[in-house]
Coordinates of C-alpha atoms in Angstrom, one line a residue:
M1 CA 9.9 -12.6 24.9
S2 CA 10.6 -13.0 21.3
V3 CA 12.5 -10.2 19.1
L4 CA 11.8 -11.4 16.5
L5 CA 9.6 -8.5 15.4
T6 CA 11.9 -6.3 16.6
A7 CA 14.9 -7.6 14.3
T8 CA 12.0 -7.5 11.8
C9 CA 11.9 -3.9 11.9
A10 CA 15.6 -3.2 12.5
V11 CA 17.5 -5.1 9.5
P12 CA 15.9 -2.3 6.8
A13 CA 16.3 0.7 9.3
A14 CA 20.2 -0.6 10.4
G15 CA 20.4 -1.3 6.4
A16 CA 19.4 2.9 6.0
V17 CA 22.0 4.1 7.9
V18 CA 24.9 1.6 6.4
T19 CA 24.0 2.8 3.4
A20 CA 23.6 6.1 4.0
A21 CA 27.2 6.0 5.6
L22 CA 29.1 4.6 3.1
P23 CA 31.8 6.7 1.4
A24 CA 30.0 9.5 -0.6
G25 CA 30.8 10.3 -4.3
T26 CA 29.6 8.9 -8.2
T27 CA 31.9 6.0 -8.8
E28 CA 30.4 3.3 -10.9
G29 CA 31.9 1.0 -7.5
R30 CA 30.6 3.5 -4.5
R31 CA 27.6 3.8 -6.9
R32 CA 27.7 -0.7 -7.0
A33 CA 28.6 -0.9 -3.1
A34 CA 25.4 1.3 -1.9
K35 CA 23.4 -0.6 -3.9
T36 CA 24.4 -3.8 -3.2
A37 CA 24.4 -3.5 0.6
A38 CA 20.5 -1.9 0.2
L39 CA 19.8 -4.8 -1.5
A40 CA 21.4 -7.3 0.8
F41 CA 19.7 -5.4 4.2
S42 CA 16.5 -5.8 1.8
A43 CA 16.7 -9.6 1.2
A44 CA 17.8 -10.1 5.3
A45 CA 14.4 -8.4 5.7
L46 CA 12.5 -10.1 3.6
V47 CA 13.8 -13.8 5.3
L48 CA 12.5 -12.3 8.9
A49 CA 9.1 -11.1 7.7
A50 CA 8.4 -14.8 5.9
V51 CA 9.7 -16.3 9.2
V52 CA 7.3 -14.1 10.9
A53 CA 4.0 -14.7 8.6
V54 CA 5.4 -19.0 8.7
R55 CA 5.5 -18.9 12.6
F56 CA 2.0 -17.1 12.8
D57 CA -0.7 -19.4 14.1
P58 CA -3.9 -18.5 12.7
D59 CA -5.3 -21.3 15.3
G60 CA -3.8 -19.1 18.1
A61 CA -3.9 -16.1 20.0
R62 CA -4.7 -13.1 17.5
Y63 CA -1.6 -11.6 18.4
Q64 CA 1.0 -13.1 18.6
L65 CA 4.7 -13.2 19.2
T66 CA 4.2 -10.0 21.1
E67 CA 7.3 -7.5 23.0
S68 CA 6.2 -5.0 25.5
H69 CA 9.8 -2.3 25.8
S70 CA 9.4 0.2 27.8
W71 CA 9.4 4.5 26.2
I72 CA 7.3 6.6 27.8
R73 CA 6.3 5.3 31.7
S74 CA 4.6 8.2 32.4
F75 CA 2.2 8.4 30.0
G76 CA 1.9 4.9 29.6
I77 CA 3.6 4.7 26.1
T78 CA 5.4 1.1 25.3
F79 CA 7.0 0.2 22.3
A80 CA 4.8 -3.0 21.9
L81 CA 5.0 -5.1 19.1
G82 CA 2.5 -8.0 17.8
V83 CA 1.3 -9.8 15.2
D84 CA -2.3 -10.6 13.6
G85 CA -2.7 -13.1 10.4
I86 CA -3.8 -9.2 8.1
G87 CA -0.5 -7.1 9.5
A88 CA 1.7 -10.5 8.8
V89 CA 0.9 -10.9 5.4
L90 CA 0.7 -7.0 4.4
A91 CA 4.5 -7.2 6.6
L92 CA 5.6 -9.6 4.0
L93 CA 4.2 -8.0 0.8
T94 CA 6.1 -5.1 2.3
A95 CA 9.3 -7.3 2.4
V96 CA 8.7 -8.8 -1.4
L97 CA 8.5 -5.6 -2.7
V98 CA 11.4 -3.3 -1.4
P99 CA 14.5 -6.3 -3.0
V100 CA 12.1 -5.8 -6.1
V101 CA 11.8 -1.9 -6.0
L102 CA 15.4 -1.5 -5.1
L103 CA 16.5 -4.0 -8.3
A104 CA 14.0 -2.5 -10.8
S105 CA 15.4 1.6 -9.2
W106 CA 19.1 0.4 -10.1
H107 CA 19.6 3.5 -12.0
D108 CA 17.4 5.3 -11.3
A109 CA 20.0 7.8 -8.9
D110 CA 22.7 7.6 -11.3
P111 CA 24.2 11.0 -12.2
A112 CA 22.3 12.2 -15.3
A113 CA 25.2 13.4 -16.7
P114 CA 29.0 13.6 -16.0
A115 CA 31.0 15.7 -14.4
P116 CA 32.4 19.0 -16.8
E117 CA 35.8 19.2 -17.6
G118 CA 38.4 20.8 -15.4
A119 CA 35.8 20.2 -11.8
S120 CA 38.3 20.2 -9.1
D121 CA 36.9 17.3 -7.3
P122 CA 34.3 15.1 -10.0
D123 CA 32.6 13.3 -7.0
T124 CA 30.6 16.6 -5.9
F125 CA 29.2 17.3 -9.5
E126 CA 25.3 16.6 -9.1
A127 CA 24.2 15.0 -5.4
R128 CA 27.6 13.5 -3.9
R129 CA 25.1 11.6 -1.9
R130 CA 22.8 10.3 -4.6
T131 CA 22.9 7.1 -5.2
Q132 CA 22.9 6.6 -1.0
G133 CA 20.9 8.8 -0.5
F134 CA 18.0 7.0 -2.5
F135 CA 18.4 3.9 -1.7
A136 CA 18.6 4.7 2.4
L137 CA 15.6 6.3 2.1
V138 CA 13.5 3.5 0.6
L139 CA 15.3 0.9 2.9
A140 CA 14.0 3.9 6.0
V141 CA 10.5 3.7 4.3
E142 CA 10.2 -0.3 4.2
A143 CA 11.5 0.0 8.4
M144 CA 9.0 2.6 9.3
V145 CA 6.1 1.2 8.2
I146 CA 6.9 -2.8 8.7
V147 CA 6.9 -0.8 12.3
S148 CA 3.2 0.6 11.5
F149 CA 1.9 -3.3 10.4
Y150 CA 3.6 -4.5 13.9
A151 CA 2.5 -1.9 15.9
T152 CA -0.1 -3.0 19.1
D153 CA 0.7 0.4 20.6
V154 CA -1.4 3.6 19.5
F155 CA 0.9 6.3 20.4
V156 CA 4.4 3.8 18.3
F157 CA 1.2 3.5 15.4
Y158 CA 0.4 7.3 15.0
V159 CA 4.8 8.3 15.3
F160 CA 5.5 5.2 11.8
F161 CA 2.5 6.5 10.5
E162 CA 3.5 10.3 10.7
A163 CA 7.5 9.8 10.5
M164 CA 6.9 8.2 6.9
L165 CA 6.4 11.1 5.0
I166 CA 9.7 12.3 5.4
P167 CA 11.9 10.1 3.4
M168 CA 8.6 9.6 0.8
Y169 CA 8.3 13.4 0.1
F170 CA 12.4 13.2 -0.5
L171 CA 12.5 10.3 -2.7
I172 CA 9.3 12.2 -5.0
G173 CA 11.3 15.3 -4.5
G174 CA 14.8 14.5 -4.9
F175 CA 14.5 11.8 -6.8
G176 CA 11.8 11.6 -9.2
D177 CA 11.0 11.1 -13.5
R178 CA 13.6 12.6 -15.2
A179 CA 10.7 11.9 -18.5
G180 CA 9.0 14.5 -17.1
G181 CA 10.5 17.5 -19.5
P182 CA 12.2 21.0 -17.9
E183 CA 9.2 21.3 -15.6
S184 CA 10.1 18.0 -13.9
A185 CA 12.3 19.3 -11.2
R186 CA 9.5 22.4 -10.3
Q187 CA 6.7 19.6 -10.4
R188 CA 8.3 17.3 -8.6
S189 CA 8.5 19.8 -5.7
Y190 CA 5.1 20.5 -6.1
A191 CA 4.2 16.8 -6.2
A192 CA 6.0 16.4 -2.8
V193 CA 4.8 19.1 -1.2
K194 CA 1.8 18.3 -1.6
F195 CA 2.0 14.6 -0.5
L196 CA 3.5 15.9 2.3
L197 CA 1.0 18.9 3.1
Y198 CA -2.6 16.7 2.8
N199 CA -0.5 13.9 5.1
L200 CA 0.5 16.1 8.0
L201 CA -3.3 17.5 7.9
G202 CA -4.6 14.0 7.9
G203 CA -2.3 13.5 10.8
L204 CA -2.1 16.2 12.7
V205 CA -6.0 16.0 13.2
M206 CA -5.4 11.8 14.4
L207 CA -2.9 13.6 16.6
A208 CA -5.9 15.4 17.9
A209 CA -8.0 12.1 18.2
V210 CA -5.1 10.5 20.1
I211 CA -5.0 12.7 22.5
G212 CA -8.6 12.6 23.0
L213 CA -8.6 8.5 23.2
Y214 CA -6.4 9.1 25.7
V215 CA -7.7 11.6 27.9
I216 CA -11.5 9.2 28.0
A217 CA -9.5 6.2 28.9
Q218 CA -7.6 8.0 31.3
D219 CA -10.5 9.3 33.0
Q220 CA -11.4 5.2 33.1
G221 CA -8.6 4.2 34.7
L222 CA -6.7 3.1 31.1
A223 CA -3.9 5.0 31.4
T224 CA -2.0 3.3 28.5
F225 CA -2.4 3.6 24.7
D226 CA -1.7 -0.2 24.7
L227 CA -4.6 -1.4 21.3
Q228 CA -5.1 -5.0 23.3
T229 CA -6.2 -3.6 26.4
L230 CA -7.7 -0.5 24.8
T231 CA -9.7 -2.7 22.2
G232 CA -10.4 -5.4 25.1
A233 CA -11.8 -2.3 27.8
V234 CA -14.4 -1.2 24.5
A235 CA -16.0 -4.5 23.9
D236 CA -16.3 -5.8 27.6
G237 CA -17.5 -2.1 28.9
R238 CA -14.7 -1.0 30.6
L239 CA -14.6 2.2 28.4
Q240 CA -17.5 3.7 26.9
F241 CA -17.7 6.3 24.8
S242 CA -20.4 9.1 24.6
G243 CA -22.1 9.2 21.2
T244 CA -20.6 12.6 20.1
A245 CA -17.3 11.6 21.4
E246 CA -17.0 8.5 19.4
K247 CA -17.8 10.1 16.5
A248 CA -15.3 12.4 16.7
L249 CA -13.1 10.3 17.4
F250 CA -13.6 7.8 14.5
L251 CA -13.7 10.5 11.9
G252 CA -10.3 12.3 12.8
F253 CA -8.5 8.6 13.2
F254 CA -10.4 7.8 9.7
F255 CA -9.6 11.3 7.9
A256 CA -5.9 10.0 8.4
F257 CA -6.2 7.0 6.8
A258 CA -8.4 8.2 4.6
V259 CA -5.8 10.6 3.6
K260 CA -3.3 7.9 3.3
A261 CA -5.3 5.7 1.1
P262 CA -6.2 7.3 -0.5
L263 CA -10.5 8.0 -0.7
W264 CA -12.5 10.1 -3.0
P265 CA -12.1 13.1 -2.3
L266 CA -9.1 13.4 -0.1
H267 CA -7.4 11.5 -3.6
T268 CA -6.0 14.7 -5.1
W269 CA -2.2 14.4 -4.3
L270 CA -2.0 10.9 -5.2
P271 CA -2.0 11.1 -9.0
N272 CA 0.8 14.3 -8.7
A273 CA 3.2 12.0 -6.4
M274 CA 3.4 8.7 -8.9
G275 CA 3.8 10.8 -12.1
E276 CA 6.4 12.4 -10.6
A277 CA 8.3 9.9 -8.7
T278 CA 10.2 7.4 -10.1
A279 CA 7.9 4.2 -11.5
G280 CA 10.0 2.6 -8.2
T281 CA 8.8 6.0 -6.1
A282 CA 5.8 5.2 -7.6
V283 CA 5.4 1.4 -6.4
L284 CA 6.2 2.3 -2.4
I285 CA 3.7 4.7 -2.9
T286 CA 0.9 2.8 -3.6
A287 CA 1.7 -1.2 -3.1
V288 CA 3.2 0.0 0.6
V289 CA 2.6 3.4 2.2
D290 CA -0.9 3.3 1.0
K291 CA -1.9 0.1 2.9
V292 CA -0.9 1.1 6.1
G293 CA -4.2 3.3 5.4
T294 CA -6.5 0.6 4.4
F295 CA -4.7 -1.7 7.0
A296 CA -5.8 0.9 10.0
M297 CA -9.1 1.1 9.3
L298 CA -9.5 -2.5 10.2
R299 CA -7.3 -2.3 13.0
F300 CA -7.8 1.3 14.7
C301 CA -11.3 2.3 13.7
L302 CA -13.7 -1.0 14.2
G303 CA -11.9 -2.1 16.8
L304 CA -11.8 1.2 18.6
F305 CA -15.2 2.8 17.9
P306 CA -17.8 0.2 16.6
D307 CA -21.2 1.8 16.6
A308 CA -18.9 4.9 14.4
S309 CA -17.8 2.1 12.7
K310 CA -20.9 0.6 11.9
T311 CA -23.1 4.6 12.0
F312 CA -20.7 5.7 9.2
A313 CA -20.1 2.8 6.9
P314 CA -23.4 3.8 4.7
A315 CA -21.3 7.5 3.8
I316 CA -18.4 5.8 3.5
L317 CA -19.8 2.9 1.0
V318 CA -21.0 5.9 -1.0
L319 CA -17.7 7.4 -0.9
S320 CA -15.7 4.2 -1.8
V321 CA -18.1 3.6 -4.8
I322 CA -17.9 7.0 -6.2
G323 CA -13.5 6.7 -5.9
I324 CA -14.3 3.5 -8.2
I325 CA -15.8 5.1 -10.8
Y326 CA -13.9 8.4 -10.1
G327 CA -10.4 7.0 -10.8
A328 CA -11.2 4.6 -13.8
L329 CA -13.3 7.3 -16.0
V330 CA -10.6 9.3 -15.0
A331 CA -7.7 7.0 -15.6
I332 CA -9.5 6.3 -19.1
G333 CA -9.0 10.0 -20.3
Q334 CA -5.0 10.0 -19.1
K335 CA -2.8 11.3 -21.7
D336 CA 0.1 10.4 -19.2
I337 CA 0.8 6.4 -18.3
K338 CA 2.0 6.7 -14.9
R339 CA -0.6 9.1 -14.2
L340 CA -3.2 6.4 -15.6
V341 CA -2.3 3.9 -13.2
A342 CA -2.4 6.1 -10.3
Y343 CA -6.1 7.3 -11.2
A344 CA -6.2 3.0 -11.4
S345 CA -5.1 2.7 -8.2
I346 CA -7.8 5.5 -6.7
S347 CA -10.3 2.9 -8.4
H348 CA -8.9 0.3 -6.7
F349 CA -8.6 1.7 -3.6
G350 CA -12.0 2.3 -3.5
F351 CA -12.5 -1.6 -4.1
I352 CA -10.6 -2.1 -1.0
I353 CA -12.2 0.5 1.8
M354 CA -15.8 -0.5 0.4
G355 CA -15.1 -4.6 1.6
I356 CA -14.2 -2.8 4.6
F357 CA -17.1 -1.0 5.5
A358 CA -19.3 -3.5 4.2
L359 CA -18.1 -5.2 7.4
T360 CA -18.8 -9.0 6.3
S361 CA -16.3 -11.7 5.7
Q362 CA -16.0 -11.8 2.6
G363 CA -16.2 -8.6 2.0
Q364 CA -13.3 -8.1 4.9
S365 CA -11.2 -11.2 3.7
G366 CA -11.6 -9.8 -0.3
A367 CA -10.9 -6.3 0.8
T368 CA -7.4 -8.1 3.1
L369 CA -6.3 -10.0 -0.2
Y370 CA -6.9 -7.0 -2.7
M371 CA -4.5 -5.3 -0.1
V372 CA -1.6 -7.8 -1.3
N373 CA -2.9 -8.4 -4.9
H374 CA -3.2 -4.3 -5.8
G375 CA 0.7 -4.1 -4.8
I376 CA 1.9 -7.3 -6.7
S377 CA -0.3 -6.4 -10.0
T378 CA 0.7 -2.4 -9.4
A379 CA 4.3 -3.5 -9.5
V380 CA 4.2 -5.3 -12.4
W381 CA 2.1 -3.1 -14.3
M382 CA 4.3 0.6 -13.2
L383 CA 7.8 -0.6 -13.3
V384 CA 7.2 -2.0 -16.5
A385 CA 5.9 1.1 -17.3
G386 CA 8.5 2.3 -15.8
F387 CA 10.7 0.9 -18.1
L388 CA 9.0 1.5 -21.2
I389 CA 9.3 5.3 -20.5
S390 CA 12.9 4.8 -20.1
R391 CA 13.8 3.8 -22.7
R392 CA 11.0 6.5 -24.8
G393 CA 12.2 9.5 -22.5
S394 CA 8.6 9.7 -22.8
R395 CA 5.4 9.7 -20.3
L396 CA 2.9 10.8 -23.5
I397 CA 1.1 7.5 -24.1
A398 CA 0.8 9.3 -27.8
D399 CA 5.1 9.0 -28.3
Y400 CA 4.0 5.0 -28.4
G401 CA 3.0 2.7 -30.8
G402 CA 3.8 -0.9 -32.2
V403 CA 6.2 -1.5 -28.8
Q404 CA 5.5 -5.1 -29.1
K405 CA 7.2 -5.3 -32.3
V406 CA 10.6 -4.3 -31.5
A407 CA 10.5 -5.5 -27.3
P408 CA 7.5 -8.7 -27.6
V409 CA 8.6 -9.4 -24.0
L410 CA 8.1 -5.8 -22.8
A411 CA 4.9 -5.8 -24.4
G412 CA 3.7 -9.1 -23.0
T413 CA 4.8 -8.2 -19.2
F414 CA 2.5 -5.0 -19.3
L415 CA -0.4 -6.5 -20.9
I416 CA -0.1 -9.1 -18.1
G417 CA 0.0 -6.6 -15.5
G418 CA -2.7 -4.8 -17.2
L419 CA -5.1 -8.2 -17.4
A420 CA -4.3 -8.3 -13.6
T421 CA -5.7 -4.6 -13.2
L422 CA -8.9 -5.2 -14.5
S423 CA -9.4 -8.6 -12.6
L424 CA -8.8 -10.5 -15.4
P425 CA -10.1 -15.0 -14.0
G426 CA -6.6 -16.7 -13.1
L427 CA -5.0 -13.8 -11.8
A428 CA -4.7 -12.3 -8.0
P429 CA -6.6 -9.9 -8.5
F430 CA -10.0 -11.1 -9.3
V431 CA -10.3 -13.0 -6.5
S432 CA -10.1 -10.6 -3.9
E433 CA -12.5 -8.2 -5.9
F434 CA -14.8 -10.6 -6.7
L435 CA -15.0 -11.5 -2.8
V436 CA -15.7 -8.1 -2.1
L437 CA -18.0 -7.2 -4.6
V438 CA -19.9 -10.4 -3.0
G439 CA -19.8 -9.5 0.5
T440 CA -20.6 -6.2 0.0
F441 CA -24.5 -7.2 -2.6
T442 CA -24.9 -9.7 0.2
R443 CA -25.5 -6.4 3.1
Y444 CA -25.6 -3.0 0.5
P445 CA -27.0 -4.5 -3.0
A446 CA -26.8 -1.1 -4.2
I447 CA -23.9 -0.6 -4.0
G448 CA -22.5 -3.6 -5.3
I449 CA -24.6 -3.4 -8.3
V450 CA -22.8 0.5 -9.3
A451 CA -19.1 -0.8 -8.0
T452 CA -19.7 -3.6 -10.6
L453 CA -19.2 -1.3 -13.3
G454 CA -15.6 -0.1 -12.5
I455 CA -15.0 -3.8 -13.3
V456 CA -15.8 -2.7 -16.9
L457 CA -14.0 0.7 -17.0
A458 CA -10.9 -1.2 -16.0
A459 CA -10.9 -2.8 -18.8
L460 CA -11.6 0.1 -21.2
Y461 CA -8.2 1.5 -19.2
A462 CA -6.4 -1.1 -18.8
L463 CA -6.9 -2.6 -22.9
L464 CA -7.0 0.7 -24.5
L465 CA -3.7 1.7 -22.8
Y466 CA -2.4 -1.1 -24.4
Q467 CA -3.9 -0.7 -27.2
R468 CA -2.7 2.4 -28.1
T469 CA 1.1 1.5 -27.0
M470 CA 1.7 -1.8 -27.9
T471 CA 0.0 -2.4 -30.9
G472 CA -0.1 -0.5 -34.4
P473 CA 2.7 0.6 -36.4
V474 CA 5.8 1.2 -35.0
K475 CA 6.6 5.5 -34.5
E476 CA 9.3 7.0 -34.5
G477 CA 11.2 7.2 -31.3
V478 CA 10.0 3.3 -30.6
S479 CA 12.0 1.3 -33.6
G480 CA 14.5 1.4 -31.1
I481 CA 13.8 0.6 -28.3
P482 CA 15.9 -2.6 -26.7
D483 CA 13.5 -5.8 -24.7
L484 CA 13.7 -6.3 -21.3
K485 CA 17.7 -7.3 -20.1
A486 CA 18.0 -9.7 -17.3
R487 CA 18.2 -7.6 -14.2
E488 CA 14.4 -6.0 -15.4
L489 CA 13.3 -9.1 -16.3
A490 CA 14.7 -10.8 -12.4
V491 CA 11.8 -7.8 -10.7
V492 CA 9.0 -8.6 -12.8
A493 CA 9.2 -12.8 -13.1
P494 CA 8.6 -13.0 -9.2
M495 CA 6.4 -10.5 -9.3
V496 CA 4.3 -12.4 -12.6
A497 CA 4.6 -15.6 -11.0
L498 CA 3.2 -14.6 -7.7
T499 CA 0.0 -13.0 -10.1
V500 CA -0.3 -16.3 -11.8
L501 CA -0.6 -18.6 -8.3
L502 CA -2.5 -16.4 -6.3
G503 CA -4.9 -16.2 -8.6
V504 CA -5.9 -20.1 -8.6
Y505 CA -4.7 -20.9 -4.7
P506 CA -5.0 -17.9 -3.0
K507 CA -5.4 -20.8 0.4
P508 CA -2.1 -19.9 1.7
L509 CA -3.2 -16.2 2.8
T510 CA -7.1 -16.5 3.6
D511 CA -6.0 -19.1 6.0
L512 CA -4.1 -16.6 7.7
V513 CA -6.0 -13.3 7.0
N514 CA -9.4 -15.3 7.9
P515 CA -8.7 -15.2 11.9
S516 CA -7.8 -11.6 12.0
V517 CA -11.1 -11.0 9.4
D518 CA -13.4 -13.4 11.7
A519 CA -11.9 -10.9 15.7
T520 CA -12.6 -7.5 13.6
L521 CA -16.3 -8.4 12.8
S522 CA -16.8 -9.5 16.4
Q523 CA -15.6 -6.1 17.6
V524 CA -17.8 -4.4 15.3
H525 CA -20.6 -7.2 16.8
Q526 CA -21.5 -7.8 13.2
T527 CA -22.4 -11.6 11.4
D528 CA -23.0 -11.9 8.0
P529 CA -26.5 -11.6 6.4
A530 CA -28.2 -15.2 6.4
P531 CA -28.6 -16.2 2.9
A532 CA -31.5 -15.5 1.2
H533 CA -32.5 -19.1 0.2
P534 CA -29.8 -21.9 3.1
V535 CA -28.6 -24.5 1.9
A536 CA -28.1 -27.9 3.6
A537 CA -24.7 -28.5 3.2
D538 CA -21.9 -27.5 5.3
H539 CA -21.1 -23.9 5.9
G540 CA -17.6 -24.7 6.9
T541 CA -14.3 -22.9 5.3
G542 CA -14.9 -23.9 1.6
Q543 CA -12.2 -25.5 -0.5
D544 CA -10.3 -22.8 -0.7
G545 CA -10.3 -21.3 2.5
T546 CA -12.2 -18.5 1.0
A547 CA -16.0 -19.2 1.3
R548 CA -17.9 -19.0 4.4
S549 CA -20.9 -19.7 6.2
G550 CA -22.7 -15.8 8.3
G551 CA -23.1 -18.6 11.2
E552 CA -19.2 -17.8 12.1
H553 CA -19.8 -14.9 13.7
K554 CA -22.3 -15.6 16.4

C-alpha cells in the first residue's frame, strides 16, 4: 500500500508544528527562521503533490494511490485516501499557491511597531509568536485542504472540511489588513466571526446529513462511510433512498458546500473576510479553501445523490446565474479594491457551480478547469493589489491614480491579472469559461445566454479598476510608490507564466480531469445532449483535449 498521499498531507502538517515550535520572539533572526522553515515545508509538499499528479494514470482506475488506515472500527470509519484526476489537480493547485502566499506574505506578520523604550522584554511586545503563528496557520490550512481533496471516507472529509475553519478564523481575525484604518481590529473580528458562524452553520447541517446517510446505509447492511463503497452501492441499487430522504440528504450536503463555495445568497461572509484579511490570506480563502466546496459538489452531491442532483439542478443553475450577475454588478460599484476582487470571485464561483450542475461533459470539465484558473488569476490580481495597498496604506480606489507612471511593472502585472479575470482569449480563464458556457448552453440555452452577460460586466469592473488606479495624473501619495521588488517579482512571475501557459495549452489538465468528469456523469446517468446538426467527423477527444461528443457517456 502506497503512503504517498499520507506523506503529501503530513508534510505541511509537520511544517505547521515545527514552525509553531520554533523559539518565540520578534527579532529579525527568529522571524526569518520561522519563514524559511515554513517555505521549505511548503516546497516539499509541492514536490509530493506534483509526484501524485504525475503518477496518476488517466486511463487507470478512478481512485488511485489508495490508502486505508483503521480509525473508528465500530462505526466503519477509516482514514481512507485516494486521488482522482480532479482531486490531483486541485491538490496540486493548493501546493503551488501556498509557497506563493508565504512568499507574498513575508512581512505581513512582522511587528507593526518597535518595542517601547524601557520594555523589560522587547520580545513580548505585540505578539510573541506572531510570525510563527501566521506561517504555521497557513501550513495547517494547506494540510487540511489537501486531505479534503484526497479523502475517500465521508466522515474523514467532514472532519477536515470543518477543521480548516479554525486556522482560517485566526488568520482573518488575528492577522488582518493593516490598511483598514483605526477600526480595523473591530472589523477584522467581525469578519472572522461572520466567516466562522456561516461555515459552522453549514457544517452542522452537513453533519446531520452525514449521520442520516450512515443510518440509512446501515439499515441496508452498509455500515460504512467509505465513499467508493457507498457510491458503488448507489449505482448498482444496493443502497436506495426514498425520494424525500435523498432530497433532504442532498440539501444537507449541498448547503454546506454552497456556503463554502460561496453561492448566492450564502455569500455575504466572503467580502468581509477578503476585505479584512491580508492579501495572502484572501488568496488562501478564495483560491484554496473555497474550492473545497465546489469540489465536494462534484464528488459527494452528484456521486451519492444522483437523482436529487438532477431534480435540483435547474434551481441551482438559477442561483448560479444570479450570483454571476449580482457579483459582477456589485463589483462595479465598489470603492474598496479588495472587496471588488471578492465580489468578482462570487461572480466566478457562479460560473463554476453552473458548469457543475449543467451536467454536461463540457460544463464539468470547464468547471474543474475554472477552479484551477480562477485560483491562479485571482492570486495574481489580489497579490499585486496587496503589494499596492501595502505601499500606499489605503484600500480605497479613489486614493490611487497614475500608478503606471511611477511603477510600470506593478501596473503591468495588475493589468494581466485583470485581463485574466475578464477571461481574455489567450489567458487561462478563457478556456474554462468558454467550456462552461458551451456546456450550459447545450442543455439550458436560456441560462447560458443570460450568463454571458457576466463576461461584459467583468470587462467593466476589471478595466474600470485599472483605469481609476493606474492611469491619469499621479495622485498625491502615489508619486513615491516603488515598483515591484525581487521577492515580489518572484511571487508574480510564475503565476503570470501559468496564466499564459494554461491559456494556450490546457491539454495536460484536461487529460487529467476528463476521465473523472466522465465517471461523475455516468453516476448521475447523464449524457451530453445530441447536437442539432451532427457531423460525420470523428467525435473523440480533440487536439486540445477538450472537445468531446455526447456519445462518450453511453
